[in-house]
Amino acid sequence: MGLYNILFGGSSKKRVTEKEYRKAKGELYTEGMSKFHRAKVDEIFSPEFNIRGTDSHPRGLEAEEIDARIKWMRENKIKHGLSDHEITEVEDSFKKRL
């Protein structure tokens, strides 16, 4: 916890960290998701980990961000090719790591 968080209360929202994100992707692999579809998941979710974090907004995926991206995935299946079942697997894998 940085000094900013101590003095000003920083972001206390739970988030999927980069380490947890890698675990979630590994779980998708063991559940049988293809390499192509896991790459699509990366295209949708991993840009968050390319942004530099701050004390007030550390890197990671907050619940609201996950919800918004899952909603987009459900509404735009033609753009990524994941099935409803696969989208649910992604959602479950990330949400249990919050």
mmCIF file of N, CA, C and O in Angstrom:
data_model
loop_
_atom_site.group_PDB
_atom_site.id
_atom_site.type_symbol
_atom_site.label_atom_id
_atom_site.label_comp_id
_atom_site.label_asym_id
_atom_site.label_seq_id
_atom_site.Cartn_x
_atom_site.Cartn_y
_atom_site.Cartn_z
ATOM 1 N N MET A 1 0.851 -1.167 0.000
ATOM 2 C CA MET A 1 0.000 0.000 0.000
ATOM 3 C C MET A 1 0.896 1.229 0.000
ATOM 4 O O MET A 1 1.742 1.401 0.857
ATOM 5 N N GLY A 2 0.699 2.123 -0.977
ATOM 6 C CA GLY A 2 1.508 3.319 -1.073
ATOM 7 C C GLY A 2 1.058 4.404 -0.106
ATOM 8 O O GLY A 2 -0.002 4.330 0.500
ATOM 9 N N LEU A 3 1.892 5.419 0.021
ATOM 10 C CA LEU A 3 1.593 6.549 0.896
ATOM 11 C C LEU A 3 0.296 7.237 0.486
ATOM 12 O O LEU A 3 -0.508 7.631 1.324
ATOM 13 N N TYR A 4 0.057 7.350 -0.822
ATOM 14 C CA TYR A 4 -1.173 7.968 -1.316
ATOM 15 C C TYR A 4 -2.395 7.249 -0.756
ATOM 16 O O TYR A 4 -3.344 7.866 -0.305
ATOM 17 N N ASN A 5 -2.360 5.908 -0.797
ATOM 18 C CA ASN A 5 -3.488 5.122 -0.286
ATOM 19 C C ASN A 5 -3.704 5.354 1.201
ATOM 20 O O ASN A 5 -4.837 5.400 1.676
ATOM 21 N N ILE A 6 -2.626 5.471 1.944
ATOM 22 C CA ILE A 6 -2.730 5.686 3.389
ATOM 23 C C ILE A 6 -3.349 7.055 3.673
ATOM 24 O O ILE A 6 -4.260 7.182 4.484
ATOM 25 N N LEU A 7 -2.855 8.089 2.973
ATOM 26 C CA LEU A 7 -3.311 9.450 3.237
ATOM 27 C C LEU A 7 -4.672 9.767 2.618
ATOM 28 O O LEU A 7 -5.485 10.452 3.224
ATOM 29 N N PHE A 8 -4.908 9.275 1.410
ATOM 30 C CA PHE A 8 -6.103 9.685 0.680
ATOM 31 C C PHE A 8 -7.074 8.542 0.388
ATOM 32 O O PHE A 8 -8.093 8.747 -0.235
ATOM 33 N N GLY A 9 -6.748 7.368 0.793
ATOM 34 C CA GLY A 9 -7.688 6.266 0.638
ATOM 35 C C GLY A 9 -7.681 5.572 -0.697
ATOM 36 O O GLY A 9 -8.449 4.669 -0.914
ATOM 37 N N GLY A 10 -6.897 5.968 -1.668
ATOM 38 C CA GLY A 10 -6.746 5.289 -2.949
ATOM 39 C C GLY A 10 -7.880 4.355 -3.344
ATOM 40 O O GLY A 10 -8.887 4.267 -2.685
ATOM 41 N N SER A 11 -7.712 3.654 -4.412
ATOM 42 C CA SER A 11 -8.726 2.730 -4.903
ATOM 43 C C SER A 11 -8.717 1.459 -4.066
ATOM 44 O O SER A 11 -7.711 0.786 -3.960
ATOM 45 N N SER A 12 -9.846 1.166 -3.466
ATOM 46 C CA SER A 12 -9.948 -0.055 -2.674
ATOM 47 C C SER A 12 -10.781 -1.110 -3.390
ATOM 48 O O SER A 12 -11.121 -2.125 -2.809
ATOM 49 N N LYS A 13 -11.134 -0.835 -4.657
ATOM 50 C CA LYS A 13 -11.934 -1.786 -5.417
ATOM 51 C C LYS A 13 -11.126 -3.053 -5.676
ATOM 52 O O LYS A 13 -9.938 -2.993 -5.975
ATOM 53 N N LYS A 14 -11.821 -4.176 -5.569
ATOM 54 C CA LYS A 14 -11.167 -5.439 -5.903
ATOM 55 C C LYS A 14 -10.948 -5.478 -7.404
ATOM 56 O O LYS A 14 -11.737 -4.950 -8.169
ATOM 57 N N ARG A 15 -9.848 -6.130 -7.769
ATOM 58 C CA ARG A 15 -9.527 -6.207 -9.191
ATOM 59 C C ARG A 15 -8.784 -7.504 -9.491
ATOM 60 O O ARG A 15 -8.176 -8.089 -8.609
ATOM 61 N N VAL A 16 -8.871 -7.919 -10.741
ATOM 62 C CA VAL A 16 -8.096 -9.053 -11.222
ATOM 63 C C VAL A 16 -6.725 -8.508 -11.589
ATOM 64 O O VAL A 16 -6.599 -7.670 -12.485
ATOM 65 N N THR A 17 -5.711 -8.954 -10.889
ATOM 66 C CA THR A 17 -4.348 -8.515 -11.162
ATOM 67 C C THR A 17 -3.801 -9.251 -12.385
ATOM 68 O O THR A 17 -4.408 -10.211 -12.872
ATOM 69 N N GLU A 18 -2.649 -8.822 -12.838
ATOM 70 C CA GLU A 18 -2.037 -9.481 -13.994
ATOM 71 C C GLU A 18 -1.731 -10.947 -13.687
ATOM 72 O O GLU A 18 -1.932 -11.829 -14.537
ATOM 73 N N LYS A 19 -1.288 -11.225 -12.479
ATOM 74 C CA LYS A 19 -1.004 -12.603 -12.074
ATOM 75 C C LYS A 19 -2.290 -13.442 -12.100
ATOM 76 O O LYS A 19 -2.311 -14.566 -12.615
ATOM 77 N N GLU A 20 -3.361 -12.899 -11.559
ATOM 78 C CA GLU A 20 -4.639 -13.610 -11.552
ATOM 79 C C GLU A 20 -5.182 -13.773 -12.972
ATOM 80 O O GLU A 20 -5.807 -14.770 -13.295
ATOM 81 N N TYR A 21 -4.940 -12.783 -13.813
ATOM 82 C CA TYR A 21 -5.360 -12.849 -15.213
ATOM 83 C C TYR A 21 -4.684 -14.027 -15.905
ATOM 84 O O TYR A 21 -5.329 -14.790 -16.628
ATOM 85 N N ARG A 22 -3.387 -14.200 -15.664
ATOM 86 C CA ARG A 22 -2.671 -15.341 -16.262
ATOM 87 C C ARG A 22 -3.243 -16.660 -15.760
ATOM 88 O O ARG A 22 -3.368 -17.623 -16.519
ATOM 89 N N LYS A 23 -3.602 -16.727 -14.473
ATOM 90 C CA LYS A 23 -4.218 -17.944 -13.928
ATOM 91 C C LYS A 23 -5.559 -18.222 -14.604
ATOM 92 O O LYS A 23 -5.879 -19.373 -14.922
ATOM 93 N N ALA A 24 -6.346 -17.169 -14.812
ATOM 94 C CA ALA A 24 -7.650 -17.326 -15.467
ATOM 95 C C ALA A 24 -7.469 -17.854 -16.884
ATOM 96 O O ALA A 24 -8.200 -18.749 -17.323
ATOM 97 N N LYS A 25 -6.483 -17.316 -17.606
ATOM 98 C CA LYS A 25 -6.227 -17.799 -18.963
ATOM 99 C C LYS A 25 -5.793 -19.262 -18.958
ATOM 100 O O LYS A 25 -6.172 -20.032 -19.834
ATOM 101 N N GLY A 26 -4.992 -19.645 -17.961
ATOM 102 C CA GLY A 26 -4.596 -21.046 -17.839
ATOM 103 C C GLY A 26 -5.801 -21.941 -17.595
ATOM 104 O O GLY A 26 -5.879 -23.051 -18.127
ATOM 105 N N GLU A 27 -6.730 -21.450 -16.808
ATOM 106 C CA GLU A 27 -7.952 -22.212 -16.552
ATOM 107 C C GLU A 27 -8.762 -22.378 -17.835
ATOM 108 O O GLU A 27 -9.316 -23.451 -18.091
ATOM 109 N N LEU A 28 -8.824 -21.339 -18.661
ATOM 110 C CA LEU A 28 -9.542 -21.444 -19.935
ATOM 111 C C LEU A 28 -8.887 -22.493 -20.835
ATOM 112 O O LEU A 28 -9.570 -23.223 -21.551
ATOM 113 N N TYR A 29 -7.566 -22.577 -20.776
ATOM 114 C CA TYR A 29 -6.836 -23.590 -21.542
ATOM 115 C C TYR A 29 -7.223 -24.988 -21.060
ATOM 116 O O TYR A 29 -7.519 -25.869 -21.868
ATOM 117 N N THR A 30 -7.226 -25.199 -19.741
ATOM 118 C CA THR A 30 -7.542 -26.531 -19.218
ATOM 119 C C THR A 30 -9.000 -26.905 -19.462
ATOM 120 O O THR A 30 -9.312 -28.090 -19.513
ATOM 121 N N GLU A 31 -9.853 -25.900 -19.632
ATOM 122 C CA GLU A 31 -11.252 -26.175 -19.945
ATOM 123 C C GLU A 31 -11.467 -26.433 -21.432
ATOM 124 O O GLU A 31 -12.582 -26.678 -21.866
ATOM 125 N N GLY A 32 -10.382 -26.336 -22.213
ATOM 126 C CA GLY A 32 -10.455 -26.712 -23.619
ATOM 127 C C GLY A 32 -10.667 -25.573 -24.597
ATOM 128 O O GLY A 32 -10.929 -25.820 -25.777
ATOM 129 N N MET A 33 -10.543 -24.329 -24.150
ATOM 130 C CA MET A 33 -10.715 -23.215 -25.079
ATOM 131 C C MET A 33 -9.526 -23.189 -26.041
ATOM 132 O O MET A 33 -8.378 -23.338 -25.633
ATOM 133 N N SER A 34 -9.815 -23.002 -27.314
ATOM 134 C CA SER A 34 -8.775 -23.021 -28.339
ATOM 135 C C SER A 34 -7.796 -21.856 -28.180
ATOM 136 O O SER A 34 -8.118 -20.825 -27.576
ATOM 137 N N LYS A 35 -6.615 -22.032 -28.740
ATOM 138 C CA LYS A 35 -5.590 -20.984 -28.709
ATOM 139 C C LYS A 35 -6.104 -19.729 -29.401
ATOM 140 O O LYS A 35 -5.870 -18.612 -28.944
ATOM 141 N N PHE A 36 -6.837 -19.897 -30.491
ATOM 142 C CA PHE A 36 -7.391 -18.768 -31.239
ATOM 143 C C PHE A 36 -8.354 -17.967 -30.357
ATOM 144 O O PHE A 36 -8.275 -16.740 -30.296
ATOM 145 N N HIS A 37 -9.243 -18.661 -29.658
ATOM 146 C CA HIS A 37 -10.217 -17.966 -28.811
ATOM 147 C C HIS A 37 -9.562 -17.343 -27.580
ATOM 148 O O HIS A 37 -9.966 -16.261 -27.136
ATOM 149 N N ARG A 38 -8.530 -17.987 -27.034
ATOM 150 C CA ARG A 38 -7.807 -17.381 -25.909
ATOM 151 C C ARG A 38 -7.098 -16.098 -26.369
ATOM 152 O O ARG A 38 -7.013 -15.124 -25.630
ATOM 153 N N ALA A 39 -6.622 -16.096 -27.615
ATOM 154 C CA ALA A 39 -6.007 -14.881 -28.171
ATOM 155 C C ALA A 39 -7.043 -13.772 -28.309
ATOM 156 O O ALA A 39 -6.745 -12.593 -28.070
ATOM 157 N N LYS A 40 -8.270 -14.129 -28.665
ATOM 158 C CA LYS A 40 -9.350 -13.138 -28.750
ATOM 159 C C LYS A 40 -9.661 -12.566 -27.370
ATOM 160 O O LYS A 40 -9.900 -11.366 -27.226
ATOM 161 N N VAL A 41 -9.655 -13.426 -26.355
ATOM 162 C CA VAL A 41 -9.862 -12.962 -24.978
ATOM 163 C C VAL A 41 -8.758 -11.963 -24.616
ATOM 164 O O VAL A 41 -9.032 -10.909 -24.025
ATOM 165 N N ASP A 42 -7.532 -12.272 -24.991
ATOM 166 C CA ASP A 42 -6.412 -11.356 -24.742
ATOM 167 C C ASP A 42 -6.633 -10.001 -25.417
ATOM 168 O O ASP A 42 -6.365 -8.961 -24.829
ATOM 169 N N GLU A 43 -7.106 -10.014 -26.649
ATOM 170 C CA GLU A 43 -7.349 -8.763 -27.372
ATOM 171 C C GLU A 43 -8.361 -7.884 -26.626
ATOM 172 O O GLU A 43 -8.250 -6.665 -26.646
ATOM 173 N N ILE A 44 -9.311 -8.514 -25.977
ATOM 174 C CA ILE A 44 -10.385 -7.789 -25.301
ATOM 175 C C ILE A 44 -9.987 -7.339 -23.899
ATOM 176 O O ILE A 44 -10.313 -6.231 -23.473
ATOM 177 N N PHE A 45 -9.262 -8.181 -23.174
ATOM 178 C CA PHE A 45 -8.993 -7.906 -21.765
ATOM 179 C C PHE A 45 -7.574 -7.436 -21.445
ATOM 180 O O PHE A 45 -7.378 -6.707 -20.484
ATOM 181 N N SER A 46 -6.573 -7.858 -22.182
ATOM 182 C CA SER A 46 -5.192 -7.568 -21.775
ATOM 183 C C SER A 46 -4.744 -6.125 -21.954
ATOM 184 O O SER A 46 -3.777 -5.721 -21.289
ATOM 185 N N PRO A 47 -5.373 -5.300 -22.802
ATOM 186 C CA PRO A 47 -4.895 -3.912 -22.897
ATOM 187 C C PRO A 47 -4.861 -3.188 -21.551
ATOM 188 O O PRO A 47 -4.041 -2.288 -21.351
ATOM 189 N N GLU A 48 -5.683 -3.571 -20.617
ATOM 190 C CA GLU A 48 -5.689 -2.961 -19.289
ATOM 191 C C GLU A 48 -4.331 -3.114 -18.612
ATOM 192 O O GLU A 48 -3.916 -2.255 -17.837
ATOM 193 N N PHE A 49 -3.620 -4.175 -18.922
ATOM 194 C CA PHE A 49 -2.335 -4.428 -18.275
ATOM 195 C C PHE A 49 -1.184 -3.701 -18.973
ATOM 196 O O PHE A 49 -0.055 -3.750 -18.505
ATOM 197 N N ASN A 50 -1.465 -3.037 -20.087
ATOM 198 C CA ASN A 50 -0.457 -2.230 -20.773
ATOM 199 C C ASN A 50 -0.475 -0.783 -20.303
ATOM 200 O O ASN A 50 0.383 -0.004 -20.676
ATOM 201 N N ILE A 51 -1.478 -0.433 -19.499
ATOM 202 C CA ILE A 51 -1.606 0.921 -18.964
ATOM 203 C C ILE A 51 -0.861 0.990 -17.640
ATOM 204 O O ILE A 51 -1.000 0.099 -16.797
ATOM 205 N N ARG A 52 -0.099 2.028 -17.453
ATOM 206 C CA ARG A 52 0.646 2.178 -16.211
ATOM 207 C C ARG A 52 -0.316 2.477 -15.064
ATOM 208 O O ARG A 52 -1.165 3.354 -15.163
ATOM 209 N N GLY A 53 -0.182 1.737 -13.990
ATOM 210 C CA GLY A 53 -1.027 1.952 -12.829
ATOM 211 C C GLY A 53 -0.524 3.099 -11.969
ATOM 212 O O GLY A 53 0.618 3.531 -12.080
ATOM 213 N N THR A 54 -1.404 3.601 -11.123
ATOM 214 C CA THR A 54 -1.056 4.647 -10.168
ATOM 215 C C THR A 54 -1.531 4.201 -8.792
ATOM 216 O O THR A 54 -2.251 3.206 -8.664
ATOM 217 N N ASP A 55 -1.170 4.954 -7.766
ATOM 218 C CA ASP A 55 -1.650 4.624 -6.424
ATOM 219 C C ASP A 55 -3.173 4.713 -6.346
ATOM 220 O O ASP A 55 -3.821 3.919 -5.682
ATOM 221 N N SER A 56 -3.744 5.699 -7.037
ATOM 222 C CA SER A 56 -5.187 5.866 -6.962
ATOM 223 C C SER A 56 -5.936 4.927 -7.911
ATOM 224 O O SER A 56 -7.121 4.682 -7.726
ATOM 225 N N HIS A 57 -5.250 4.407 -8.910
ATOM 226 C CA HIS A 57 -5.880 3.458 -9.839
ATOM 227 C C HIS A 57 -4.841 2.419 -10.272
ATOM 228 O O HIS A 57 -4.231 2.534 -11.335
ATOM 229 N N PRO A 58 -4.633 1.385 -9.429
ATOM 230 C CA PRO A 58 -3.654 0.347 -9.780
ATOM 231 C C PRO A 58 -4.088 -0.437 -11.024
ATOM 232 O O PRO A 58 -5.262 -0.459 -11.380
ATOM 233 N N ARG A 59 -3.105 -1.068 -11.653
ATOM 234 C CA ARG A 59 -3.418 -1.898 -12.824
ATOM 235 C C ARG A 59 -4.294 -3.059 -12.414
ATOM 236 O O ARG A 59 -4.171 -3.588 -11.317
ATOM 237 N N GLY A 60 -5.150 -3.466 -13.320
ATOM 238 C CA GLY A 60 -6.001 -4.619 -13.086
ATOM 239 C C GLY A 60 -7.402 -4.371 -13.591
ATOM 240 O O GLY A 60 -7.765 -3.253 -13.961
ATOM 241 N N LEU A 61 -8.183 -5.421 -13.623
ATOM 242 C CA LEU A 61 -9.555 -5.354 -14.117
ATOM 243 C C LEU A 61 -10.531 -5.329 -12.946
ATOM 244 O O LEU A 61 -10.623 -6.294 -12.191
ATOM 245 N N GLU A 62 -11.256 -4.239 -12.808
ATOM 246 C CA GLU A 62 -12.285 -4.134 -11.779
ATOM 247 C C GLU A 62 -13.551 -4.818 -12.277
ATOM 248 O O GLU A 62 -13.726 -5.042 -13.475
ATOM 249 N N ALA A 63 -14.445 -5.138 -11.364
ATOM 250 C CA ALA A 63 -15.680 -5.850 -11.702
ATOM 251 C C ALA A 63 -16.469 -5.135 -12.796
ATOM 252 O O ALA A 63 -16.976 -5.773 -13.721
ATOM 253 N N GLU A 64 -16.551 -3.801 -12.708
ATOM 254 C CA GLU A 64 -17.312 -3.041 -13.700
ATOM 255 C C GLU A 64 -16.700 -3.161 -15.087
ATOM 256 O O GLU A 64 -17.409 -3.218 -16.087
ATOM 257 N N GLU A 65 -15.368 -3.194 -15.152
ATOM 258 C CA GLU A 65 -14.685 -3.336 -16.439
ATOM 259 C C GLU A 65 -14.927 -4.721 -17.028
ATOM 260 O O GLU A 65 -15.135 -4.863 -18.229
ATOM 261 N N ILE A 66 -14.872 -5.721 -16.166
ATOM 262 C CA ILE A 66 -15.143 -7.087 -16.625
ATOM 263 C C ILE A 66 -16.568 -7.174 -17.146
ATOM 264 O O ILE A 66 -16.809 -7.702 -18.240
ATOM 265 N N ASP A 67 -17.525 -6.644 -16.384
ATOM 266 C CA ASP A 67 -18.932 -6.672 -16.804
ATOM 267 C C ASP A 67 -19.127 -5.994 -18.158
ATOM 268 O O ASP A 67 -19.832 -6.517 -19.028
ATOM 269 N N ALA A 68 -18.501 -4.838 -18.340
ATOM 270 C CA ALA A 68 -18.660 -4.093 -19.589
ATOM 271 C C ALA A 68 -18.088 -4.868 -20.773
ATOM 272 O O ALA A 68 -18.699 -4.924 -21.845
ATOM 273 N N ARG A 69 -16.949 -5.507 -20.576
ATOM 274 C CA ARG A 69 -16.331 -6.255 -21.672
ATOM 275 C C ARG A 69 -17.096 -7.547 -21.966
ATOM 276 O O ARG A 69 -17.222 -7.940 -23.124
ATOM 277 N N ILE A 70 -17.620 -8.176 -20.932
ATOM 278 C CA ILE A 70 -18.441 -9.380 -21.149
ATOM 279 C C ILE A 70 -19.709 -8.999 -21.903
ATOM 280 O O ILE A 70 -20.134 -9.697 -22.838
ATOM 281 N N LYS A 71 -20.319 -7.883 -21.518
ATOM 282 C CA LYS A 71 -21.521 -7.405 -22.222
ATOM 283 C C LYS A 71 -21.199 -7.164 -23.694
ATOM 284 O O LYS A 71 -21.955 -7.575 -24.580
ATOM 285 N N TRP A 72 -20.070 -6.502 -23.953
ATOM 286 C CA TRP A 72 -19.667 -6.257 -25.337
ATOM 287 C C TRP A 72 -19.497 -7.580 -26.079
ATOM 288 O O TRP A 72 -19.916 -7.711 -27.231
ATOM 289 N N MET A 73 -18.867 -8.557 -25.424
ATOM 290 C CA MET A 73 -18.655 -9.861 -26.063
ATOM 291 C C MET A 73 -19.978 -10.516 -26.429
ATOM 292 O O MET A 73 -20.118 -11.086 -27.521
ATOM 293 N N ARG A 74 -20.957 -10.451 -25.535
ATOM 294 C CA ARG A 74 -22.260 -11.061 -25.807
ATOM 295 C C ARG A 74 -22.974 -10.362 -26.971
ATOM 296 O O ARG A 74 -23.680 -11.001 -27.734
ATOM 297 N N GLU A 75 -22.768 -9.065 -27.095
ATOM 298 C CA GLU A 75 -23.443 -8.286 -28.144
ATOM 299 C C GLU A 75 -22.692 -8.301 -29.477
ATOM 300 O O GLU A 75 -23.242 -7.864 -30.485
ATOM 301 N N ASN A 76 -21.466 -8.776 -29.485
ATOM 302 C CA ASN A 76 -20.622 -8.706 -30.688
ATOM 303 C C ASN A 76 -19.945 -10.035 -30.991
ATOM 304 O O ASN A 76 -18.762 -10.059 -31.350
ATOM 305 N N LYS A 77 -20.676 -11.118 -30.889
ATOM 306 C CA LYS A 77 -20.089 -12.447 -31.102
ATOM 307 C C LYS A 77 -19.471 -12.594 -32.486
ATOM 308 O O LYS A 77 -18.491 -13.308 -32.654
ATOM 309 N N ILE A 78 -20.027 -11.913 -33.454
ATOM 310 C CA ILE A 78 -19.513 -12.011 -34.814
ATOM 311 C C ILE A 78 -18.077 -11.469 -34.915
ATOM 312 O O ILE A 78 -17.303 -11.888 -35.772
ATOM 313 N N LYS A 79 -17.693 -10.579 -34.009
ATOM 314 C CA LYS A 79 -16.365 -9.962 -34.063
ATOM 315 C C LYS A 79 -15.275 -10.816 -33.431
ATOM 316 O O LYS A 79 -14.104 -10.637 -33.728
ATOM 317 N N HIS A 80 -15.640 -11.743 -32.540
ATOM 318 C CA HIS A 80 -14.611 -12.541 -31.869
ATOM 319 C C HIS A 80 -14.824 -14.042 -32.004
ATOM 320 O O HIS A 80 -13.896 -14.804 -31.828
ATOM 321 N N GLY A 81 -16.037 -14.484 -32.283
ATOM 322 C CA GLY A 81 -16.292 -15.895 -32.553
ATOM 323 C C GLY A 81 -16.461 -16.800 -31.344
ATOM 324 O O GLY A 81 -16.589 -18.012 -31.501
ATOM 325 N N LEU A 82 -16.472 -16.248 -30.140
ATOM 326 C CA LEU A 82 -16.673 -17.085 -28.951
ATOM 327 C C LEU A 82 -18.161 -17.377 -28.776
ATOM 328 O O LEU A 82 -19.005 -16.517 -29.029
ATOM 329 N N SER A 83 -18.446 -18.586 -28.328
ATOM 330 C CA SER A 83 -19.830 -18.991 -28.100
ATOM 331 C C SER A 83 -20.324 -18.440 -26.758
ATOM 332 O O SER A 83 -19.534 -17.973 -25.933
ATOM 333 N N ASP A 84 -21.635 -18.528 -26.529
ATOM 334 C CA ASP A 84 -22.203 -18.120 -25.240
ATOM 335 C C ASP A 84 -21.547 -18.880 -24.098
ATOM 336 O O ASP A 84 -21.231 -18.301 -23.055
ATOM 337 N N HIS A 85 -21.337 -20.174 -24.300
ATOM 338 C CA HIS A 85 -20.714 -20.999 -23.268
ATOM 339 C C HIS A 85 -19.290 -20.522 -22.967
ATOM 340 O O HIS A 85 -18.898 -20.418 -21.801
ATOM 341 N N GLU A 86 -18.524 -20.228 -23.999
ATOM 342 C CA GLU A 86 -17.148 -19.763 -23.802
ATOM 343 C C GLU A 86 -17.115 -18.396 -23.111
ATOM 344 O O GLU A 86 -16.270 -18.157 -22.248
ATOM 345 N N ILE A 87 -18.041 -17.524 -23.470
ATOM 346 C CA ILE A 87 -18.116 -16.210 -22.829
ATOM 347 C C ILE A 87 -18.431 -16.378 -21.343
ATOM 348 O O ILE A 87 -17.833 -15.716 -20.493
ATOM 349 N N THR A 88 -19.325 -17.291 -21.025
ATOM 350 C CA THR A 88 -19.655 -17.563 -19.628
ATOM 351 C C THR A 88 -18.441 -18.119 -18.889
ATOM 352 O O THR A 88 -18.194 -17.764 -17.732
ATOM 353 N N GLU A 89 -17.655 -18.971 -19.539
ATOM 354 C CA GLU A 89 -16.427 -19.496 -18.926
ATOM 355 C C GLU A 89 -15.455 -18.363 -18.615
ATOM 356 O O GLU A 89 -14.841 -18.334 -17.544
ATOM 357 N N VAL A 90 -15.308 -17.424 -19.550
ATOM 358 C CA VAL A 90 -14.429 -16.274 -19.342
ATOM 359 C C VAL A 90 -14.930 -15.466 -18.146
ATOM 360 O O VAL A 90 -14.163 -15.135 -17.234
ATOM 361 N N GLU A 91 -16.203 -15.166 -18.143
ATOM 362 C CA GLU A 91 -16.797 -14.387 -17.058
ATOM 363 C C GLU A 91 -16.584 -15.061 -15.703
ATOM 364 O O GLU A 91 -16.137 -14.422 -14.743
ATOM 365 N N ASP A 92 -16.892 -16.339 -15.630
ATOM 366 C CA ASP A 92 -16.743 -17.072 -14.368
ATOM 367 C C ASP A 92 -15.290 -17.109 -13.904
ATOM 368 O O ASP A 92 -15.001 -16.926 -12.723
ATOM 369 N N SER A 93 -14.380 -17.331 -14.838
ATOM 370 C CA SER A 93 -12.964 -17.438 -14.501
ATOM 371 C C SER A 93 -12.426 -16.127 -13.941
ATOM 372 O O SER A 93 -11.677 -16.120 -12.971
ATOM 373 N N PHE A 94 -12.826 -14.999 -14.531
ATOM 374 C CA PHE A 94 -12.350 -13.706 -14.048
ATOM 375 C C PHE A 94 -13.046 -13.300 -12.759
ATOM 376 O O PHE A 94 -12.416 -12.810 -11.836
ATOM 377 N N LYS A 95 -14.342 -13.494 -12.688
ATOM 378 C CA LYS A 95 -15.099 -13.029 -11.516
ATOM 379 C C LYS A 95 -14.715 -13.765 -10.237
ATOM 380 O O LYS A 95 -14.745 -13.176 -9.157
ATOM 381 N N LYS A 96 -14.355 -15.030 -10.337
ATOM 382 C CA LYS A 96 -13.986 -15.741 -9.116
ATOM 383 C C LYS A 96 -12.627 -15.289 -8.592
ATOM 384 O O LYS A 96 -12.257 -15.614 -7.476
ATOM 385 N N ARG A 97 -11.913 -14.494 -9.373
ATOM 386 C CA ARG A 97 -10.618 -13.979 -8.940
ATOM 387 C C ARG A 97 -10.693 -12.560 -8.401
ATOM 388 O O ARG A 97 -9.696 -11.953 -8.078
ATOM 389 N N LEU A 98 -11.882 -12.015 -8.309
ATOM 390 C CA LEU A 98 -12.045 -10.665 -7.737
ATOM 391 C C LEU A 98 -11.919 -10.713 -6.235
ATOM 392 O O LEU A 98 -12.257 -11.645 -5.592
#
